[in-house]
C-alpha cells in the first residue's frame, strides 16, 4: 500500500515539518451489525487538499462526520488539531475551527432564506462579529460570483449555486479545516470547475486545509493526497500518481467492426474492456506499450483493428483493477441483451427522434429556445448542459409530459403533439427524480411497470426474467428496491423502462451518484441496447467522461443548442479555435498558478500539483511559462501537451457564451 502522507511540496504546507492537522488510527464505526468503517489509518497535513474516494457505502461520510466532531465512533483514536476527539466535550473544543458541508445539494441551507440571509444566519450562529461578518461575506460572495444574486431565495438557485452558497456558509467563520462531503455531485461541469478554482484560491490565500470526498474519479488529480476506500477499509493511499502506479498496465484504444462482437471477444480475456463511442477501450494488465498492443490485436485480428493508441490508465481504471485483483468486485455482472435485433417496427427514414424549433415558455421565461436535433435509430445521443439549461424540459416535451409552446417533434415515428399515447407505448423513460417505488421489491416494481404497459402474463414473465439477467439481479428478486446499492437500483430502473421493449429510451442523468463500477455496468447496458437491440437512446449526464460514450452530442446553454456534433468533432473544433491543452508541473504549483494568472494566461486552473490551460501556440506558451516562473524562482519540472477532454470542450464553450451574454448586458466579468 502506498503511504505518501508524510512529505509535501513547499506549496502545500506553511510548515513541512509540522504535526498533521488530522491523525486517524485504527478508526472503527458500526451501525448495529453493519461495519461502516473498519480500522482506517490516515494523516492530513496542514494546507493540503486530502481526498476520500470510493463507492456508496465505503465509509467516507462516517469518517468525515467523525473528524468534524458530529459523529461518535466505536474504537481507535482520532486527533484533530492535536486534540483527541473522544467525547462530546472534546469535540466542542475544535468545532469553531472546522467548517462542515454535508452531502446533498443545499442540505446545510434554508430553502426560504435568501443567499444573504443564509450567510448572515451562519455568521451569527458562529458568533462572527458584525463588522468581520460583513467584510467576509462581501469577499466570499464576490469570489463565488453570488454577489449579484444575494436577494434570491435558496430554493430558486441552480445546483451549482447551491453548492457555492453552501461553501460560503461553511467558510464564513474562517475555519482552519473544511470537511466537504461530495460537494460536486449533481453539479454541472462549469460549476464543478468553478468550485475547485475557489478552493484553490482559498488554499493559496488563507492556507486552509480541506478534506474532500468525491464520486468523480477524474477529480482525484486535484488532490495532493488521497485514500481509496472500499467496504470500510483503505484500499490504497498516497499521491494520485503513486496510487496510479500501483497497478502496472496499459490502456489500449482501437476501432474494429462489428464493434459489439469485438467487445464480447475482448471481455473474455480482458475483464476491463468497454465501448466508448466508436472506440474499444481495453485495460491490459502488466504490459508495456508493445505487449498491450499485441495482446489486443491477437484477440480481434479477424476484425482488422485500426487507429490503435496506447496510454497510461487513469485512476478510475486503477481503482477497478485493484478491486478486481483483490477479488472485491461482486458477481452481479450484467448480461448482454439478445443479439437479435429488436422486432419493433422502425420507420423508413431511420430517425428515432426529431426536434424542430422546439420552444417552451413558463410565463415570461423561455426555458427552451428553438431547439433542433435529430437522433438516428440505434444511436446513443447525449444532451449536455449546465443545471437549468433546459435539458429535462426538452425531454418532457418529447415524451409528451409537457406541451411545447411552439415547434414540432417526432418520436419513434409519431408526431409529438398529436400522438401522445402512441409515443408513450414506443418509448421508455427513466426520470432524474423518480423511477422506482422503493417500498416495493425488485419483482414487484417490474410487474407494476408491466401492468402499466398492458403486457400479458406470459410476456410480463419473459420480460421479468430478461430484466433480472440483464441487470444482474439474480438472487435479489425479493429485495426492496430502496435497499439496493445505487448502481444496482439504477440498473433496475432502466430495466423497468425497457419492460415493453421500446424503440426509444430516454435516460435523464441515470448515473448521478453512482460509483465508478456501477457507472461502467450501466454503460455496458446502454451500449448493448444500442448496438444489439437497435434502441435509440437519449441520455443526459453531468459526467463529461461519459459524454465520450455518445455517438453524437448536442450541448445546451440557456435553453439553446450551441453545438451539435460527435465528441471527436467537438474536440477538434476547440483545438482549432483555442489550441492545445498544456499541463505544467512545478515545485510550487500554488505560487505558479498566481504567477501565470498575473501574466494573463487564459483559463489557468489547478489540478492537484499541476496547472492546465489552453495554448494556441504550445511552443511559444511553454517558453513564456518557463520565463515567467524562472523570474519568480519557481522550478518548472515539465510542460506537456495533454489530450483535450469533453469537459474542456464544455467548460470553454459555456464560459465563452457567459462572457458574450455579460458583454451584451453591459456587465463586466
XYZ file of C-alpha atoms in Angstrom:
669
model
C 0.000 0.000 0.000
C 1.342 3.387 -0.964
C 1.628 5.692 2.019
C 2.840 9.096 0.885
C 1.232 11.194 3.585
C 4.386 12.495 5.193
C 6.179 14.711 2.661
C 4.797 17.696 0.783
C 5.855 20.318 -1.706
C 6.503 23.791 -0.390
C 3.129 24.934 -1.658
C 1.016 22.537 0.351
C 2.016 23.488 3.854
C 3.342 26.514 5.618
C 5.434 24.263 7.844
C 6.514 20.991 6.192
C 7.750 19.504 9.441
C 4.586 20.387 11.401
C 2.377 17.783 13.018
C -0.572 16.520 10.944
C -3.760 18.552 11.426
C -5.737 15.271 11.472
C -4.460 11.872 12.590
C -6.705 8.788 12.455
C -5.566 5.416 13.826
C -7.453 2.102 13.722
C -10.732 4.016 13.385
C -13.871 1.869 13.524
C -17.545 2.801 13.247
C -20.549 0.451 13.246
C -24.295 0.903 12.861
C -25.816 -2.085 14.625
C -24.354 -5.131 12.885
C -23.171 -3.106 9.891
C -19.482 -2.156 9.886
C -19.230 1.228 8.150
C -15.531 1.939 8.772
C -13.104 -0.792 9.732
C -9.631 0.027 11.099
C -8.724 3.051 8.954
C -5.446 4.954 9.390
C -4.710 8.291 7.710
C -2.993 11.640 8.280
C -3.849 15.037 6.815
C -1.224 17.776 6.786
C -1.886 21.483 7.142
C -2.600 23.358 3.925
C -3.384 20.385 1.673
C -6.466 19.053 -0.118
C -6.928 15.460 1.002
C -9.376 13.323 -0.951
C -11.531 10.367 0.020
C -12.626 8.323 -2.998
C -14.888 5.305 -3.010
C -18.354 3.955 -3.855
C -21.521 4.398 -1.820
C -21.168 2.598 1.499
C -17.362 2.771 1.518
C -17.380 4.707 4.811
C -16.447 8.173 3.540
C -19.294 10.123 5.153
C -18.987 8.361 8.523
C -15.271 9.113 8.729
C -15.767 12.756 7.687
C -18.537 13.370 10.215
C -16.389 11.928 12.990
C -13.467 14.186 12.010
C -15.865 17.163 12.055
C -16.894 16.204 15.591
C -20.544 15.428 14.855
C -20.463 11.599 14.983
C -19.276 9.212 17.675
C -17.221 6.135 16.847
C -16.611 2.722 18.379
C -12.846 2.328 18.654
C -9.492 3.669 17.552
C -8.107 7.168 18.035
C -8.959 10.422 16.297
C -6.885 13.581 16.773
C -7.807 16.943 15.241
C -5.592 19.992 15.866
C -3.705 17.861 18.388
C -6.859 17.245 20.439
C -8.034 13.686 20.954
C -11.700 13.725 19.930
C -13.296 11.017 22.052
C -16.264 12.745 23.692
C -18.867 15.425 23.051
C -16.914 17.772 25.266
C -13.641 17.323 23.353
C -15.484 17.655 20.028
C -16.874 21.036 21.106
C -13.341 22.382 21.649
C -12.478 22.011 17.937
C -15.760 22.816 16.173
C -15.092 26.543 15.930
C -12.066 25.749 13.731
C -13.973 23.391 11.404
C -16.436 24.006 8.572
C -18.661 21.071 7.562
C -20.588 20.794 4.297
C -22.741 17.633 4.294
C -23.548 15.540 1.248
C -26.528 16.655 -0.865
C -27.399 19.834 -2.749
C -28.079 22.589 -0.221
C -28.717 20.296 2.749
C -26.930 22.688 5.105
C -29.028 25.634 3.855
C -32.519 27.040 4.457
C -34.744 26.968 1.375
C -36.885 30.031 2.117
C -34.000 32.288 3.116
C -32.142 34.344 0.525
C -28.465 33.938 -0.197
C -27.608 36.859 2.081
C -29.952 35.699 4.850
C -28.387 32.229 4.819
C -24.881 33.694 5.094
C -25.934 36.087 7.883
C -27.600 33.234 9.781
C -24.488 31.050 9.687
C -22.306 34.013 10.640
C -24.480 34.742 13.648
C -24.625 31.161 14.955
C -20.830 31.059 14.565
C -20.628 34.289 16.621
C -18.771 36.206 13.903
C -18.620 39.907 14.889
C -20.866 42.031 12.654
C -18.070 44.084 11.070
C -15.996 40.990 10.268
C -19.117 39.197 9.014
C -19.830 41.989 6.510
C -16.232 42.002 5.251
C -16.048 38.235 4.962
C -19.484 37.943 3.341
C -18.599 40.553 0.721
C -15.366 38.788 -0.193
C -16.819 35.260 -0.334
C -19.882 36.275 -2.355
C -17.682 38.091 -4.853
C -15.294 35.137 -5.065
C -18.181 32.752 -5.788
C -19.945 35.226 -8.106
C -23.064 35.080 -5.931
C -22.977 38.776 -5.017
C -25.401 39.705 -7.824
C -27.960 37.199 -6.526
C -27.860 37.933 -2.796
C -31.635 38.571 -2.683
C -32.565 35.292 -4.439
C -34.124 32.551 -2.283
C -32.007 29.444 -1.862
C -34.804 27.220 -3.236
C -34.610 29.095 -6.568
C -30.880 28.515 -7.081
C -29.323 26.083 -9.546
C -27.425 23.090 -8.171
C -24.063 24.783 -8.728
C -25.176 27.969 -6.977
C -26.498 25.974 -4.017
C -23.144 24.260 -3.611
C -21.242 27.546 -3.795
C -23.578 29.078 -1.216
C -23.065 26.010 0.977
C -19.324 26.563 0.734
C -19.681 30.258 1.645
C -21.729 29.365 4.743
C -19.160 26.706 5.625
C -16.329 29.274 5.371
C -17.964 32.350 6.910
C -16.267 31.900 10.309
C -12.815 31.422 8.710
C -12.241 27.756 9.669
C -8.811 26.149 9.523
C -10.217 22.826 8.293
C -13.137 22.393 5.887
C -14.824 18.999 5.530
C -16.683 18.762 2.215
C -18.726 15.611 1.571
C -19.185 15.111 -2.203
C -19.541 18.854 -2.851
C -19.705 18.475 -6.645
C -22.120 15.542 -7.022
C -25.053 16.547 -9.218
C -23.340 19.785 -10.243
C -22.642 20.711 -13.863
C -19.025 20.790 -15.160
C -18.737 24.601 -15.217
C -19.851 24.858 -11.591
C -17.537 21.967 -10.671
C -14.517 23.722 -12.169
C -15.626 26.995 -10.570
C -15.845 25.219 -7.210
C -12.298 23.849 -7.496
C -10.933 27.248 -8.527
C -12.460 28.792 -5.409
C -10.968 26.067 -3.209
C -7.525 26.550 -4.803
C -7.733 30.297 -4.187
C -8.635 29.765 -0.524
C -5.797 27.289 -0.173
C -3.384 29.849 -1.588
C -4.642 32.935 0.242
C -5.902 31.590 3.578
C -3.850 28.384 3.988
C -6.951 26.340 4.834
C -6.874 22.549 4.892
C -9.587 20.642 3.050
C -10.874 17.087 3.401
C -12.999 16.339 0.331
C -14.862 13.251 -0.824
C -15.974 12.781 -4.408
C -17.787 10.369 -6.687
C -15.901 11.755 -9.713
C -12.653 9.839 -10.181
C -11.286 12.492 -12.544
C -11.305 14.961 -9.643
C -8.648 12.899 -7.867
C -5.986 14.729 -9.888
C -6.873 17.841 -7.871
C -5.932 16.224 -4.542
C -2.488 16.465 -3.005
C -3.075 13.116 -1.319
C -5.962 10.677 -1.461
C -7.265 7.467 0.064
C -9.259 4.937 -1.949
C -11.907 3.415 0.321
C -13.889 0.256 -0.219
C -16.144 -1.612 2.198
C -14.933 0.475 5.142
C -11.226 -0.118 4.518
C -8.396 1.793 2.832
C -7.610 0.144 -0.475
C -4.697 2.479 -1.267
C -3.439 5.922 -0.296
C -0.813 8.415 -1.353
C -0.368 10.980 -4.090
C -2.628 10.318 -7.118
C 0.372 9.438 -9.318
C 1.660 6.988 -6.718
C -1.727 5.286 -6.434
C -1.943 5.040 -10.230
C 1.462 3.308 -10.280
C 0.158 0.514 -8.024
C -1.376 -1.320 -10.977
C 1.050 -1.758 -13.873
C -0.675 -1.983 -17.206
C -1.776 -0.029 -20.251
C -4.981 1.232 -21.812
C -5.373 0.280 -25.466
C -7.892 2.132 -27.622
C -8.813 0.805 -31.038
C -11.588 0.638 -33.596
C -12.927 -2.627 -35.004
C -16.139 -3.714 -36.697
C -18.517 -5.142 -35.760
C -17.865 -3.313 -32.503
C -20.231 -5.302 -30.287
C -18.808 -8.659 -31.362
C -15.236 -7.411 -30.948
C -16.041 -6.181 -27.441
C -17.566 -9.519 -26.466
C -14.392 -11.362 -27.500
C -12.119 -8.886 -25.706
C -14.109 -9.166 -22.460
C -13.367 -12.898 -22.342
C -9.651 -12.141 -21.870
C -9.668 -8.567 -20.560
C -12.446 -8.016 -17.976
C -11.867 -4.252 -18.023
C -12.998 -3.715 -21.593
C -15.631 -1.212 -22.622
C -17.016 0.592 -25.648
C -16.514 4.356 -25.609
C -18.275 5.859 -28.596
C -16.693 4.275 -31.691
C -13.681 3.086 -29.672
C -12.898 -0.146 -27.862
C -11.089 0.694 -24.614
C -9.159 -2.165 -23.001
C -7.090 -2.393 -19.809
C -4.209 -4.834 -20.285
C -2.560 -5.949 -17.029
C 1.209 -5.997 -16.528
C 2.150 -4.940 -20.055
C 4.219 -2.283 -21.785
C 3.038 -0.463 -24.910
C 4.027 -3.104 -27.454
C 2.871 -6.037 -25.336
C -0.526 -4.374 -24.762
C -0.977 -3.646 -28.480
C -0.059 -7.180 -29.452
C -2.324 -8.729 -26.808
C -5.375 -6.805 -28.036
C -4.558 -7.266 -31.731
C -4.175 -11.017 -31.388
C -7.648 -11.365 -29.838
C -9.552 -9.414 -32.509
C -7.220 -9.773 -35.505
C -10.025 -11.044 -37.747
C -11.883 -7.741 -37.248
C -8.901 -5.728 -38.584
C -8.388 -3.401 -35.588
C -7.112 0.039 -36.590
C -6.343 3.523 -35.216
C -4.770 1.860 -32.196
C -3.454 4.036 -29.346
C -1.808 3.126 -26.034
C -1.953 5.259 -22.880
C -1.424 5.125 -19.133
C -4.507 4.030 -17.134
C -6.351 6.726 -15.224
C -7.273 6.483 -11.549
C -10.704 5.003 -12.274
C -9.040 2.176 -14.218
C -6.651 1.628 -11.313
C -9.444 1.623 -8.725
C -11.435 -1.009 -10.622
C -8.287 -3.061 -11.310
C -7.369 -3.063 -7.609
C -10.821 -4.340 -6.689
C -10.686 -6.966 -9.422
C -7.213 -8.197 -8.478
C -8.149 -8.498 -4.823
C -11.418 -10.285 -5.560
C -13.508 -7.465 -4.129
C -15.924 -6.986 -7.016
C -19.307 -8.632 -6.623
C -20.687 -11.220 -9.004
C -23.690 -9.307 -10.322
C -22.187 -8.721 -13.767
C -24.761 -7.565 -16.243
C -25.709 -9.822 -19.105
C -25.824 -8.754 -22.718
C -29.159 -8.496 -24.405
C -30.241 -10.833 -27.141
C -28.020 -10.446 -30.176
C -31.055 -10.459 -32.419
C -32.325 -7.075 -33.467
C -35.411 -5.601 -31.871
C -38.542 -6.701 -33.683
C -40.328 -3.406 -33.021
C -41.286 -1.571 -36.198
C -38.849 1.075 -37.474
C -39.940 3.900 -39.704
C -38.448 4.319 -43.138
C -36.010 7.206 -42.701
C -34.237 5.642 -39.694
C -34.952 8.632 -37.474
C -35.902 7.853 -33.882
C -36.184 11.423 -32.511
C -36.520 14.716 -34.311
C -36.850 18.124 -32.602
C -37.794 21.064 -34.823
C -37.694 24.620 -33.427
C -38.947 23.474 -30.015
C -39.901 26.301 -27.645
C -41.211 26.137 -24.099
C -42.119 29.207 -22.061
C -43.157 29.455 -18.427
C -44.807 32.848 -18.228
C -42.228 35.365 -19.442
C -39.340 32.904 -19.010
C -38.228 30.954 -22.090
C -36.786 27.681 -20.801
C -36.262 26.147 -24.258
C -35.453 28.387 -27.210
C -35.838 26.978 -30.767
C -34.090 23.648 -30.173
C -33.266 21.421 -33.155
C -31.603 17.989 -33.278
C -32.038 14.511 -34.788
C -31.332 11.086 -33.293
C -30.866 8.025 -35.515
C -32.268 4.621 -34.595
C -29.656 2.653 -32.632
C -27.687 5.811 -31.768
C -26.512 6.923 -28.321
C -27.261 10.644 -28.246
C -26.023 12.880 -25.427
C -27.897 16.019 -24.387
C -25.478 18.004 -22.240
C -25.871 21.282 -20.409
C -25.419 23.118 -17.132
C -28.075 22.997 -14.404
C -31.109 24.872 -15.728
C -30.027 24.731 -19.389
C -33.363 23.178 -20.431
C -32.416 19.510 -20.935
C -35.147 17.988 -18.771
C -37.764 20.329 -20.256
C -36.831 19.128 -23.765
C -37.190 15.506 -22.666
C -40.582 16.180 -21.063
C -41.844 17.747 -24.303
C -40.576 14.892 -26.453
C -42.107 12.265 -24.155
C -45.497 14.002 -24.107
C -45.320 15.035 -20.448
C -45.226 18.749 -21.266
C -46.806 20.518 -24.255
C -44.478 22.775 -26.258
C -45.197 26.470 -26.625
C -44.058 26.223 -30.251
C -42.281 23.841 -32.587
C -42.772 20.222 -33.512
C -41.169 16.880 -32.846
C -41.359 13.238 -33.852
C -40.510 10.322 -31.576
C -40.480 6.694 -32.757
C -42.368 7.692 -35.894
C -45.167 9.512 -34.043
C -45.818 13.258 -34.148
C -45.216 14.686 -30.687
C -48.292 16.914 -30.412
C -50.941 14.541 -31.788
C -49.804 11.059 -30.809
C -49.178 11.212 -27.079
C -50.375 7.674 -26.329
C -48.543 6.189 -29.326
C -45.311 7.838 -28.150
C -45.755 6.516 -24.609
C -46.137 2.969 -25.948
C -42.958 3.213 -28.023
C -40.608 4.865 -25.511
C -39.033 4.139 -22.166
C -38.319 6.991 -19.750
C -36.098 6.923 -16.682
C -36.521 10.259 -14.956
C -33.948 12.138 -12.928
C -36.103 12.382 -9.805
C -38.305 9.274 -9.724
C -38.281 5.862 -11.389
C -38.925 3.180 -8.762
C -41.178 2.535 -5.784
C -38.636 1.966 -3.048
C -41.015 0.106 -0.727
C -41.732 -2.481 -3.457
C -39.439 -5.403 -4.224
C -37.470 -5.817 -7.442
C -40.061 -8.152 -8.961
C -42.995 -6.043 -7.743
C -41.568 -2.966 -9.462
C -41.129 -4.871 -12.734
C -44.671 -6.302 -12.551
C -46.088 -2.859 -11.841
C -44.477 -1.407 -14.960
C -45.521 -4.443 -16.998
C -49.109 -3.809 -15.900
C -48.915 -0.107 -16.745
C -47.846 -1.007 -20.291
C -50.514 -3.705 -20.623
C -48.242 -6.726 -21.031
C -49.830 -10.172 -20.944
C -48.863 -12.515 -18.103
C -46.692 -14.627 -20.388
C -44.888 -11.618 -21.830
C -44.526 -9.999 -18.401
C -42.899 -13.203 -17.110
C -40.490 -13.304 -20.068
C -39.525 -9.654 -19.659
C -39.081 -10.050 -15.896
C -36.598 -12.874 -16.489
C -34.786 -10.772 -19.114
C -34.532 -7.751 -16.778
C -33.236 -9.883 -13.879
C -30.494 -11.299 -16.137
C -29.710 -8.004 -17.877
C -29.409 -6.017 -14.624
C -27.511 -8.704 -12.669
C -30.326 -9.023 -10.100
C -30.371 -12.784 -9.716
C -30.832 -13.606 -6.017
C -32.195 -10.131 -5.275
C -35.660 -10.567 -6.797
C -37.424 -10.124 -3.443
C -35.200 -7.328 -2.098
C -36.836 -3.939 -1.613
C -35.597 -1.592 -4.334
C -34.824 1.046 -1.692
C -32.331 -1.334 -0.055
C -30.271 -1.855 -3.230
C -26.955 -0.059 -3.850
C -27.402 2.974 -6.095
C -25.813 1.388 -9.161
C -27.939 -1.766 -8.883
C -31.069 0.333 -8.307
C -30.374 2.324 -11.471
C -29.994 -0.876 -13.495
C -33.393 -1.985 -12.223
C -34.859 1.398 -13.185
C -33.510 1.015 -16.734
C -34.999 -2.486 -16.829
C -38.429 -1.194 -15.808
C -38.225 1.464 -18.525
C -37.478 -1.338 -21.022
C -40.145 -3.798 -19.882
C -42.290 -3.211 -23.007
C -39.320 -3.276 -25.451
C -39.491 0.372 -26.519
C -37.845 1.723 -29.667
C -36.543 4.816 -27.894
C -35.137 5.159 -24.362
C -34.801 8.480 -22.505
C -32.348 8.465 -19.583
C -32.193 11.667 -17.504
C -28.905 11.621 -15.547
C -29.018 7.843 -14.964
C -25.575 7.658 -13.328
C -25.808 10.616 -10.921
C -24.446 9.448 -7.558
C -23.444 6.012 -8.893
C -19.937 4.725 -8.122
C -17.415 4.040 -10.948
C -18.106 0.302 -11.164
C -21.843 0.909 -11.265
C -21.435 3.570 -13.960
C -19.422 1.238 -16.187
C -22.004 -1.515 -15.833
C -24.787 0.916 -16.722
C -22.895 1.983 -19.826
C -22.383 -1.675 -20.778
C -26.177 -1.985 -20.756
C -26.663 1.225 -22.736
C -24.119 0.165 -25.369
C -25.652 -3.291 -25.707
C -29.173 -1.883 -26.096
C -27.941 0.458 -28.804
C -25.788 -1.935 -30.816
C -27.576 -5.265 -30.347
C -31.197 -4.239 -29.762
C -31.222 -1.196 -32.056
C -32.701 1.050 -29.353
C -32.186 4.793 -29.811
C -31.008 6.269 -26.508
C -31.114 9.921 -25.473
C -29.106 10.433 -22.281
C -28.247 13.433 -20.132
C -25.253 13.385 -17.795
C -23.021 15.647 -15.698
C -20.065 13.276 -16.076
C -18.185 14.670 -19.054
C -16.106 11.495 -19.298
C -19.384 9.714 -20.037
C -20.038 12.049 -22.959
C -17.270 10.139 -24.748
C -19.637 7.130 -24.852
C -22.103 9.025 -27.030
C -22.142 8.743 -30.815
C -23.489 12.272 -31.107
C -23.874 15.201 -28.707
C -25.992 18.347 -28.503
C -24.845 20.916 -25.944
C -27.341 23.343 -24.414
C -26.939 26.744 -22.801
C -29.781 28.997 -21.608
C -32.352 26.927 -23.473
C -30.464 26.896 -26.788
C -28.407 24.220 -28.562
C -24.997 25.746 -29.273
C -23.099 22.666 -30.515
C -24.238 19.533 -32.344
C -21.555 17.009 -33.394
C -19.633 13.896 -32.368
C -17.223 14.071 -29.393
C -14.176 13.884 -31.699
C -15.539 16.690 -33.890
C -16.231 18.892 -30.858
C -12.708 18.387 -29.503
C -11.174 19.085 -32.910
C -13.210 22.301 -33.131
C -11.955 23.513 -29.730
C -8.377 22.638 -30.680
C -8.681 24.702 -33.868
C -10.270 27.649 -32.050
C -8.335 27.764 -28.768
C -5.309 25.497 -29.089
C -3.822 22.519 -27.313
C -4.149 21.671 -23.612
C -0.866 22.219 -21.744
C -0.050 20.724 -18.346
C 2.585 22.470 -16.233
C 4.267 20.692 -13.316
C 6.323 22.776 -10.862
C 7.805 22.524 -7.398
C 5.334 25.144 -6.118
C 2.033 24.975 -8.039
C 0.027 27.408 -5.900
C 2.603 30.146 -6.359
C 2.966 29.208 -10.039
C -0.803 29.499 -10.531
C -0.727 33.048 -9.146
C 2.185 33.992 -11.441
C 0.517 32.577 -14.565
C -2.767 34.312 -13.724
C -0.957 37.636 -13.331
C 0.832 37.046 -16.650
C -2.512 36.794 -18.409
C -2.561 33.120 -19.372
C -6.241 32.425 -20.202
C -8.221 29.880 -18.207
C -5.415 28.598 -15.995
C -6.685 26.149 -13.382
C -5.109 23.984 -10.701
C -5.320 20.186 -10.986
C -3.686 18.916 -7.805
C 0.013 19.719 -8.242
C -0.346 20.589 -11.922
C -1.686 23.574 -13.856
C -3.794 23.319 -17.024
C -4.539 25.889 -19.723
C -5.130 26.096 -23.489
C -2.438 27.480 -25.785
C -2.824 28.327 -29.480
C 0.958 28.019 -29.918
C 2.250 25.431 -27.398
C 5.953 26.124 -28.061
C 5.593 29.874 -27.515
C 3.388 29.314 -24.459
C 5.904 26.903 -22.926
C 8.713 29.444 -23.250
C 6.535 32.158 -21.706
C 5.712 29.827 -18.806
C 9.359 28.962 -18.188
C 10.458 32.610 -18.338
C 7.693 33.845 -16.029
C 8.232 31.136 -13.408
C 12.019 31.437 -13.537
C 11.729 35.111 -12.588
C 9.753 34.029 -9.509
C 12.302 31.322 -8.598
C 9.809 28.537 -9.298
C 11.269 25.411 -10.850
C 9.438 24.007 -13.869
C 9.542 20.216 -13.785
C 7.702 19.661 -17.068
C 5.405 21.242 -19.651
C 3.467 18.584 -21.551
C 0.691 18.541 -24.120
C -2.344 16.558 -22.980
C -5.373 15.337 -24.955
C -8.451 17.518 -24.755
C -11.427 16.133 -22.861
C -15.141 16.720 -23.264
C -15.026 18.688 -20.004
C -12.505 21.071 -21.617
C -14.868 21.463 -24.569
C -17.962 22.045 -22.463
C -16.406 24.425 -19.938
C -14.618 26.568 -22.529
C -17.660 26.860 -24.779
C -20.051 27.689 -21.923
C -17.674 30.246 -20.366
C -17.381 31.947 -23.768
C -21.181 32.128 -24.001
C -21.410 33.524 -20.459
C -18.898 36.248 -21.326
C -20.788 37.092 -24.521
C -24.045 37.395 -22.565
C -22.329 39.590 -19.967
C -20.996 41.918 -22.670
C -24.440 42.103 -24.280
C -25.939 43.076 -20.929
C -23.207 45.633 -20.225
C -21.748 43.618 -17.346
C -18.075 43.103 -16.510
C -16.557 39.685 -15.930
